Amino acid sequence: MNELLQTYWPLIVAALLVGLVIAWYVFGASRRTRVTGASRDVLDEGAAPAERNKALIDSAPAATPMQPAAGVPTMSTPAPSAGDDLTRIKGLGPKLAATLQGMGVTTLSQIAQWDDAEIDRIDTNLGRFQGRIRRDNWVDQAKYLSVGDEAGFVERFGKLP
């Protein structure tokens, strides 16, 4: 083996050098991004605006909402009432209470009247809190709290939050 190295050492060194050059080219030189051309981008300073944006800029303003005719009664939305403190229900925190109020649920008596279809409809809108209505038994809790039966609530669900 020693004789082979002594005889062919110039070829071995040349092969190593060729291998290093090829490796440098494959791993080093090919990763450089080359910028070709000098075209201007619409975001460059002094460039003309893009045509798609120009159409929006030159268009007419958006339509204004229609005003009711004189003498025509208008439907007014009732002012939101404070409602009940929904967080009195165990398992219903401030975030869920805000979500329910956004859906129009503001009183405990509304929750007490939910049936299975209404529970499913509301539950699909609770996001990561899905399943809490049935798991924490909100409807039964709301029935006790809406009629003011705090003793019955405490007996069945424990102390009030």
Coordinates of C-alpha atoms in Angstrom, one line a residue:
M1 CA 0.0 0.0 0.0
N2 CA 2.9 2.3 0.8
E3 CA 4.4 1.7 -2.6
L4 CA 1.2 2.6 -4.3
L5 CA 1.1 5.9 -2.5
Q6 CA 4.7 6.7 -3.3
T7 CA 4.1 5.9 -7.0
Y8 CA 0.8 7.6 -7.6
W9 CA 0.8 10.5 -5.1
P10 CA 0.7 13.2 -7.8
L11 CA -2.5 11.7 -9.2
I12 CA -4.1 11.4 -5.8
V13 CA -3.3 15.0 -5.0
A14 CA -4.7 16.1 -8.4
A15 CA -7.9 14.1 -7.8
L16 CA -8.4 15.7 -4.4
L17 CA -7.9 19.2 -5.9
V18 CA -10.4 18.4 -8.7
G19 CA -12.9 17.1 -6.1
L20 CA -12.5 20.2 -4.0
V21 CA -13.1 22.5 -7.0
I22 CA -16.2 20.6 -8.0
A23 CA -17.6 20.6 -4.4
W24 CA -17.0 24.4 -4.1
Y25 CA -18.8 25.0 -7.4
V26 CA -21.8 22.8 -6.5
F27 CA -22.2 24.0 -2.9
G28 CA -20.8 27.5 -3.0
A29 CA -21.0 29.2 -6.3
S30 CA -24.5 28.0 -7.2
R31 CA -26.2 29.6 -4.2
R32 CA -25.4 33.2 -5.3
T33 CA -28.4 35.1 -6.7
R34 CA -27.5 36.9 -9.8
V35 CA -29.4 40.1 -10.6
T36 CA -29.9 40.6 -14.3
G37 CA -31.3 43.7 -16.0
A38 CA -32.1 47.0 -14.5
S39 CA -35.9 47.1 -14.9
R40 CA -37.7 49.5 -12.5
D41 CA -40.3 48.2 -10.1
V42 CA -43.5 50.1 -9.3
L43 CA -42.2 50.5 -5.8
D44 CA -39.1 52.3 -6.9
E45 CA -38.9 56.0 -6.4
G46 CA -40.1 57.9 -9.4
A47 CA -41.7 54.9 -11.1
A48 CA -45.1 55.3 -12.8
P49 CA -48.1 53.9 -10.9
A50 CA -49.3 50.5 -11.8
E51 CA -52.2 50.4 -14.2
R52 CA -54.4 48.3 -11.9
N53 CA -54.0 50.8 -9.1
K54 CA -54.6 53.7 -11.5
A55 CA -58.0 52.4 -12.3
L56 CA -59.0 52.4 -8.6
I57 CA -57.6 55.9 -8.1
D58 CA -59.5 57.3 -11.1
S59 CA -62.8 55.6 -10.4
A60 CA -65.9 57.3 -9.0
P61 CA -66.3 57.3 -5.2
A62 CA -68.3 54.6 -3.5
A63 CA -72.0 54.9 -3.4
T64 CA -73.4 56.6 -0.2
P65 CA -76.2 54.8 1.7
M66 CA -79.7 55.7 0.7
Q67 CA -81.6 58.0 3.0
P68 CA -85.2 57.1 3.8
A69 CA -87.9 59.1 2.1
A70 CA -89.8 61.7 4.1
G71 CA -92.8 60.3 6.0
V72 CA -91.6 56.7 5.7
P73 CA -91.1 55.0 9.1
T74 CA -87.7 53.6 9.7
M75 CA -86.8 50.5 11.7
S76 CA -84.6 51.4 14.6
T77 CA -82.4 48.9 16.4
P78 CA -83.0 48.7 20.1
A79 CA -80.2 49.9 22.3
P80 CA -78.3 47.0 23.8
S81 CA -79.3 46.4 27.4
A82 CA -76.8 45.5 30.0
G83 CA -78.5 42.2 30.5
D84 CA -77.5 39.7 33.1
D85 CA -74.1 38.8 34.3
L86 CA -73.6 35.6 32.3
T87 CA -70.3 34.9 34.0
R88 CA -72.3 33.7 37.0
I89 CA -72.7 30.4 35.1
K90 CA -69.8 28.1 36.0
G91 CA -67.6 27.5 32.9
L92 CA -68.6 30.7 31.2
G93 CA -65.9 33.3 31.6
P94 CA -65.6 36.9 30.3
K95 CA -64.4 35.9 26.8
L96 CA -67.4 33.5 26.3
A97 CA -69.8 36.1 27.7
A98 CA -68.5 38.7 25.2
T99 CA -68.9 36.1 22.4
L100 CA -72.5 35.3 23.5
Q101 CA -73.4 39.0 23.7
G102 CA -72.0 39.4 20.2
M103 CA -74.5 36.8 19.1
G104 CA -77.4 38.5 20.9
V105 CA -77.5 36.4 24.1
T106 CA -77.6 38.8 27.0
T107 CA -79.8 37.2 29.7
L108 CA -79.8 34.1 31.7
S109 CA -83.5 33.4 30.8
Q110 CA -82.4 33.2 27.1
I111 CA -79.9 30.5 27.9
A112 CA -82.5 28.7 30.2
Q113 CA -84.8 28.4 27.2
W114 CA -82.3 26.8 24.8
D115 CA -83.2 23.5 23.2
D116 CA -80.9 21.0 21.5
A117 CA -81.1 22.8 18.1
E118 CA -80.3 26.2 19.7
I119 CA -77.4 24.7 21.7
D120 CA -75.9 23.2 18.5
R121 CA -76.3 26.5 16.6
I122 CA -74.6 28.5 19.4
D123 CA -72.0 25.8 20.0
T124 CA -70.7 25.9 16.4
N125 CA -69.9 29.6 16.9
L126 CA -67.8 29.2 20.1
G127 CA -64.6 28.2 18.4
R128 CA -62.2 26.5 20.7
F129 CA -64.8 26.5 23.5
Q130 CA -67.1 24.1 21.6
G131 CA -68.8 21.5 23.8
R132 CA -68.8 23.7 26.9
I133 CA -72.5 24.3 26.9
R134 CA -73.4 20.6 27.5
R135 CA -70.3 19.7 29.4
D136 CA -70.8 22.5 32.0
N137 CA -74.6 22.2 31.8
W138 CA -75.2 25.9 31.2
V139 CA -78.9 25.5 30.5
D140 CA -79.7 24.0 33.9
Q141 CA -77.5 26.5 35.7
A142 CA -79.2 29.3 33.8
K143 CA -82.7 28.0 34.9
Y144 CA -81.7 28.2 38.5
L145 CA -80.1 31.6 38.2
S146 CA -82.8 33.2 36.0
V147 CA -85.5 32.5 38.6
G148 CA -83.2 33.5 41.5
D149 CA -83.0 30.0 43.1
E150 CA -79.5 30.4 44.5
A151 CA -80.1 27.7 47.1
G152 CA -81.0 25.2 44.5
F153 CA -78.0 26.3 42.4
V154 CA -75.6 25.9 45.3
E155 CA -77.1 22.4 46.2
R156 CA -76.7 21.1 42.6
F157 CA -73.6 22.9 41.3
G158 CA -71.8 24.1 44.4
K159 CA -71.1 27.7 45.5
L160 CA -71.8 30.6 43.2
P161 CA -68.8 32.0 41.3

